[in-house]
C-alpha atoms as one frame of an Amber mdcrd trajectory, in Angstrom:
protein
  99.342  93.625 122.184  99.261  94.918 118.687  96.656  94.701 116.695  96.844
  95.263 112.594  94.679  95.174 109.469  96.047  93.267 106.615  93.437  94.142
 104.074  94.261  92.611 101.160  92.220  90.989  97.405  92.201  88.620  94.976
  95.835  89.189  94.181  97.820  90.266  97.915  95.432  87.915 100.100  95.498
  89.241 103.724  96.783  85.654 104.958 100.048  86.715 102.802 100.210  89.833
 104.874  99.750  88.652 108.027 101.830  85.089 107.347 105.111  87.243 106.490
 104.434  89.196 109.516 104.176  86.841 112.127 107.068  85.563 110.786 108.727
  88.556 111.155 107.686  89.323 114.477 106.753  85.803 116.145 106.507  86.547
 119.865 105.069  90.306 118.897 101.736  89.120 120.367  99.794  90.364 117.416
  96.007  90.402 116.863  94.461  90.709 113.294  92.050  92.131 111.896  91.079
  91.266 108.097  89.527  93.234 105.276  89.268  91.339 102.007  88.021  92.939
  98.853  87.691  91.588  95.175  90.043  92.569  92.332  88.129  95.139  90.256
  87.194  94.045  87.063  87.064  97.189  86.099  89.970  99.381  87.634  89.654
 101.175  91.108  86.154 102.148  91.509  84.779 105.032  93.327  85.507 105.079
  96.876  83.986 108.558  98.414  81.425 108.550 101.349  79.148 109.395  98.254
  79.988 106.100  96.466  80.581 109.313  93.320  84.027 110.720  94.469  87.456
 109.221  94.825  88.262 110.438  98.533  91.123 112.209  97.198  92.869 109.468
  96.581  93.550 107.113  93.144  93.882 103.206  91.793  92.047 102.450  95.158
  89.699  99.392  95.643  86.474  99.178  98.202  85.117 102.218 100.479  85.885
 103.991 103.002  83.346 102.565 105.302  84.865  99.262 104.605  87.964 100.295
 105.833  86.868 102.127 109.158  84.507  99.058 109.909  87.922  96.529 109.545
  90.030  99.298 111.489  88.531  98.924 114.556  91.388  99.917 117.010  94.269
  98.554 114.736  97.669 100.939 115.006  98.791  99.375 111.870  97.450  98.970
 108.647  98.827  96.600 105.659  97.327  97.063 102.422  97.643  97.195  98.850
  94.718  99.206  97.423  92.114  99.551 100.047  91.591 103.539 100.074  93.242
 105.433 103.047  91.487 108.608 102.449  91.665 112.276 104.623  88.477 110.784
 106.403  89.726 107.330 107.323  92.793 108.932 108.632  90.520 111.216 110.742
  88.286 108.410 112.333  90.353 106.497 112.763  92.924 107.659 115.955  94.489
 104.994 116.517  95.956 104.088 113.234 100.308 104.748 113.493 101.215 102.937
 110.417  99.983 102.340 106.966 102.370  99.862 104.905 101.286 100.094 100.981
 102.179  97.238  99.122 102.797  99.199  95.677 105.575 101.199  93.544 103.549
 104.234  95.102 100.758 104.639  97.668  98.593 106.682  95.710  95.606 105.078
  97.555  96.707 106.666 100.357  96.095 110.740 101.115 100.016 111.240 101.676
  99.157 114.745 103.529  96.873 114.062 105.954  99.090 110.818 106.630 101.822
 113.423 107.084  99.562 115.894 109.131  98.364 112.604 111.963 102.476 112.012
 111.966 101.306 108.276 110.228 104.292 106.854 107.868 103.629 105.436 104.983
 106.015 102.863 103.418 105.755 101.372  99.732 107.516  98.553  98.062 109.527
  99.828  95.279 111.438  96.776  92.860 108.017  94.575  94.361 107.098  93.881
  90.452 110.321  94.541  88.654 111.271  91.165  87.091 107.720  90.635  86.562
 106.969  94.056  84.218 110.655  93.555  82.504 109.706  89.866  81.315 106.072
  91.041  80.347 108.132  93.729  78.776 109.974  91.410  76.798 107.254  89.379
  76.415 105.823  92.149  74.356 108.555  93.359  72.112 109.338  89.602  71.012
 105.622  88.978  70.388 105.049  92.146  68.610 108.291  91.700  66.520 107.589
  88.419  65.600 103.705  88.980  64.856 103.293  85.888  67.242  99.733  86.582
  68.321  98.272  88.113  64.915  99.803  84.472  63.866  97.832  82.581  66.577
  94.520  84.571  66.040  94.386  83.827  62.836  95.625  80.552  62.949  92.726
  79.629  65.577  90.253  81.203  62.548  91.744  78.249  60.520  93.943  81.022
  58.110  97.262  79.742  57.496  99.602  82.621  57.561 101.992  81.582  55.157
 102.226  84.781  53.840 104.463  86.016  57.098 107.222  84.343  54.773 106.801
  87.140  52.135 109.894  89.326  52.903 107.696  92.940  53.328 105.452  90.828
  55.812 108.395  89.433  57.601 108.844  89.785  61.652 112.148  91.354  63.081
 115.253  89.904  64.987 116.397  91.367  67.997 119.948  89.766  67.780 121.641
  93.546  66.401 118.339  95.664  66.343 118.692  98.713  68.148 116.238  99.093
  70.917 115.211 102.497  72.667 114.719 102.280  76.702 112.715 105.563  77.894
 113.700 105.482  81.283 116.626 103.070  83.401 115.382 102.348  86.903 114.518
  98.892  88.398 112.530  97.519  85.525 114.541  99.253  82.665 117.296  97.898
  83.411 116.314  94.033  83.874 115.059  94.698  80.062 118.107  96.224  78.717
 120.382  93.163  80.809 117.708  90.866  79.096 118.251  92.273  75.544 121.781
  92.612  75.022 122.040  88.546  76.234 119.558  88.626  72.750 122.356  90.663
  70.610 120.508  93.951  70.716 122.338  97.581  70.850 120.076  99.196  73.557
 119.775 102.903  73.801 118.508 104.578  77.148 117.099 108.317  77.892 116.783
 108.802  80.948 118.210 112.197  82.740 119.015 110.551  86.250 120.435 107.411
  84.759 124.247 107.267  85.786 126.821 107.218  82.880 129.143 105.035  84.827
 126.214 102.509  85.524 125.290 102.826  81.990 128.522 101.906  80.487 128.827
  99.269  83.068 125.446  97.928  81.613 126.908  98.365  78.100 124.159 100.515
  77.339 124.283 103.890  75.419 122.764 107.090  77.227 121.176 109.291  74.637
 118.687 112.314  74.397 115.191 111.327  73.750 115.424 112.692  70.319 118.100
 110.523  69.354 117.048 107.456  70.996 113.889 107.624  68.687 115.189 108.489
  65.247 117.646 105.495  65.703 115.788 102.452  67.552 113.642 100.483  65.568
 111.937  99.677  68.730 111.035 101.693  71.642 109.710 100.337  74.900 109.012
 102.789  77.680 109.645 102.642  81.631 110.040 105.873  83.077 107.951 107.030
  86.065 104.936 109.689  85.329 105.497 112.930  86.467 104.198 116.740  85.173
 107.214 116.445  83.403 106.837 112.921  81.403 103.184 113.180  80.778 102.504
 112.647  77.344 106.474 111.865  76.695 105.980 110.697  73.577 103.548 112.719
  71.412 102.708 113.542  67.966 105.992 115.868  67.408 108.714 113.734  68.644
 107.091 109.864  67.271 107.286 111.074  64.067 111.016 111.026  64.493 110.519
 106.974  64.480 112.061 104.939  61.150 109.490 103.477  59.399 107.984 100.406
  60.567 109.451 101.297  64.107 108.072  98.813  66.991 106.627 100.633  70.198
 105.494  98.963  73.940 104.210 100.828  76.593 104.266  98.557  79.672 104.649
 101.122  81.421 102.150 104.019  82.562  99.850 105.303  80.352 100.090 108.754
  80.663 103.522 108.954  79.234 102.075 108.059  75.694  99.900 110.777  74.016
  97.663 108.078  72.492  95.706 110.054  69.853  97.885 109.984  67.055  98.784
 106.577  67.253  95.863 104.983  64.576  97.780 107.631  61.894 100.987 106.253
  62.803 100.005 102.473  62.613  97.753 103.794  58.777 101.235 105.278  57.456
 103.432 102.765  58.502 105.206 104.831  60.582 104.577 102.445  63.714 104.767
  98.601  61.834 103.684  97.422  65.465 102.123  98.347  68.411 101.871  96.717
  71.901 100.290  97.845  75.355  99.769  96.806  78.508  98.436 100.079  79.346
  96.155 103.212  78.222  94.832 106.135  78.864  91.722 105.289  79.605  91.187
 102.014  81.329  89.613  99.778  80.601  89.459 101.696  76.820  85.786 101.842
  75.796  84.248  99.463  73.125  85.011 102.332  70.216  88.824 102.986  70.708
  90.148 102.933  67.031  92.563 100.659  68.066  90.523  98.030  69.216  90.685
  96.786  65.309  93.875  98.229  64.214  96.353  95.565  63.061 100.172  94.735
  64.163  98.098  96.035  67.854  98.631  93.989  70.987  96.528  95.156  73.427
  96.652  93.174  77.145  94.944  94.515  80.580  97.778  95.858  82.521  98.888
  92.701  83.233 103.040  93.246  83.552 102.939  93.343  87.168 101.135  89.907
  88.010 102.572  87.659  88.842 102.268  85.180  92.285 106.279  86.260  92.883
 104.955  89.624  92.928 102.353  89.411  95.553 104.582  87.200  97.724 107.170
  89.893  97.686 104.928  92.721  97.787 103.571  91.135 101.421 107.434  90.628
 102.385 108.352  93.647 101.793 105.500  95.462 103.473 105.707  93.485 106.100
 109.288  94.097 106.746 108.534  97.538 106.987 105.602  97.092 109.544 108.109
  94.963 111.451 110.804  97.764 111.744 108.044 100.014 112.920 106.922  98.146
 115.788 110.886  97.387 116.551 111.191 101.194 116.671 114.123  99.950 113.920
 114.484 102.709 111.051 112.311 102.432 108.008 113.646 101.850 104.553 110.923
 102.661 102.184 108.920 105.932 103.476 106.903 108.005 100.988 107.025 110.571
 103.832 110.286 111.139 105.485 109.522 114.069 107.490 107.255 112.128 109.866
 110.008 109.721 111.141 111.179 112.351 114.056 107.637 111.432 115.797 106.829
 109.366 118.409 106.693 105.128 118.283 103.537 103.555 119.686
């Protein structure tokens, strides 16, 4: 008998969890145990023994009590935020398994994981069509002006005036568009706007020149990309390396009037100089999903700038999301308790341990 916490929210219920697993493993014999918390409204709240600190971990949702009252004697846990911190992984004994239903399981202290021999598996591609058609989504509306058009439109103010030439949207049938990083998502987008006519450039130094030409996309330094797309939509990954990507210097490189979407992360965008960039014209749009701060507070300059589209990190949901999130986590708990090899582990170096 196996018993497992599927702690799940508003978005991966725990019945999602535990339905894909059962499937998976229908004479397993399993027992569940359920933790349910609420989507924050606000993102990831605090989740120390304090109720102050984080626990060392990030983007997690509910406490740590929480979770070591739901443990109970569960070897495996399924989750997607709930925060698997250095002390949950220290009560709790008899935990073998944590399955993370994210890109990353940064709610989860990876190293003491590691230390108790626990693997830790993530879902990487889980939200990929979803973020490249929000992505889309984005670039369209912002080139178009489609939601300064229905704002104002709702206010009763015809704007006829988008028919003035200077006030004009943009076509993406031969634009050039600039893709700041090729993985899953990336390139959905760039398959997605060359079927629309576009040229699209990519900088991305692990991106594969044979896949690229394949794609019928160009590979290009940053540098370039930016003084020749008249939009630029970012989806690389954040590391120490891409932090602040795109900054003061190198945005400046943009033609005027350029188009820019972060759907992305916002730490890759240095977001300070962007209300000079929108005032000079240099940016002629602006959309985001995300931000450095979130939720940004009531007096973010941008809040009122125009040609902004501002949404609350939204690109990932979707319902096909969270049903393949649970899938694929699942999957992974299943080839755990089949003593099958894993396909998605954040840490390798614990699979030469012992199966329960």
């Amino acid at each position: 008998m196996t018993t497992v916490l599927v702690s799940g929210d508003d978005f991966i219920a725990p019945e999602l969890f535990s339905a894909a697993l059962s499937e998976s493993l229908p004479s397993a014999g399993l027992t569940f145990r359920t933790l349910r918390t609420r989507w924050p409204n606000e993102p990831f709240g605090p989740v120390g023994a304090d109720g102050q600190g984080n626990g060392g971990v990030k983007e997690a949702s509910g406490t740590e009590e929480q979770v070591l009252e739901a443990l109970g004697d569960a070897s495996v846990a399924l989750t997607q935020m709930a925060p698997f911190t250095a002390r949950v992984i220290r009560e709790a004994p008899a935990l073998k398994f944590i399955g993370v239903a994210r890109g990353g399981p940064v709610n989860v202290d990876l190293a003491a994981a590691t230390a108790a021999g626990i693997p830790v598996t993530l879902t990487p591609g889980r939200n990929a069509a979803a973020a490249a058609e929000f992505a889309v989504g984005l670039i369209l509306a912002a080139m178009r002006r489609i939601t300064q058009a229905d704002a104002a439109l709702k206010e009763g103010i015809w704007r006829g005036d988008y028919y003035a030439y200077e006030n004009a949207g943009l076509e993406l049938d031969g634009a050039t568009v600039g893709l700041v990083g090729y993985g899953a998502i990336g390139s959905i987008v760039a398959r997605v706007l060359r079927a629309f006519g576009a040229h699209v450039l990519v900088s991305d130094p692990y991106a594969d020149q044979a896949r690229a030409h394949a794609d019928g996309v160009e590979l290009t330094a940053l540098e370039d990309l930016l003084r020749r797309s008249s939009v630029v939509s970012l989806h690389a990954r954040v590391t120490p390396e891409t932090r602040h990507l795109l900054n003061a210097d190198n945005l400046a490189l943009l033609p005027e009037g350029a188009v820019l979407v972060n759907s992305a992360r916002g730490e890759l965008l240095d977001y300070a100089p962007l209300p000079g960039l929108l005032e000079s014209g240099r940016l002629g749009a602006l959309a985001l999903d995300v931000y450095d701060i979130e939720p940004p507070p009531a007096d973010w300059p941008l809040h009122k700038a125009p040609n902004v589209i501002t949404t609350p990190h939204l690109a990932g949901a979707t319902r096909q999301t969270a049903d393949r999130a649970a899938l694929i986590t699942a999957g992974e708990a299943a080839r755990f308790l089949r003593g099958e090899p894993l396909r998605h582990v954040a840490n390798p170096e614990v699979l030469t341990g012992s199966r329960p």
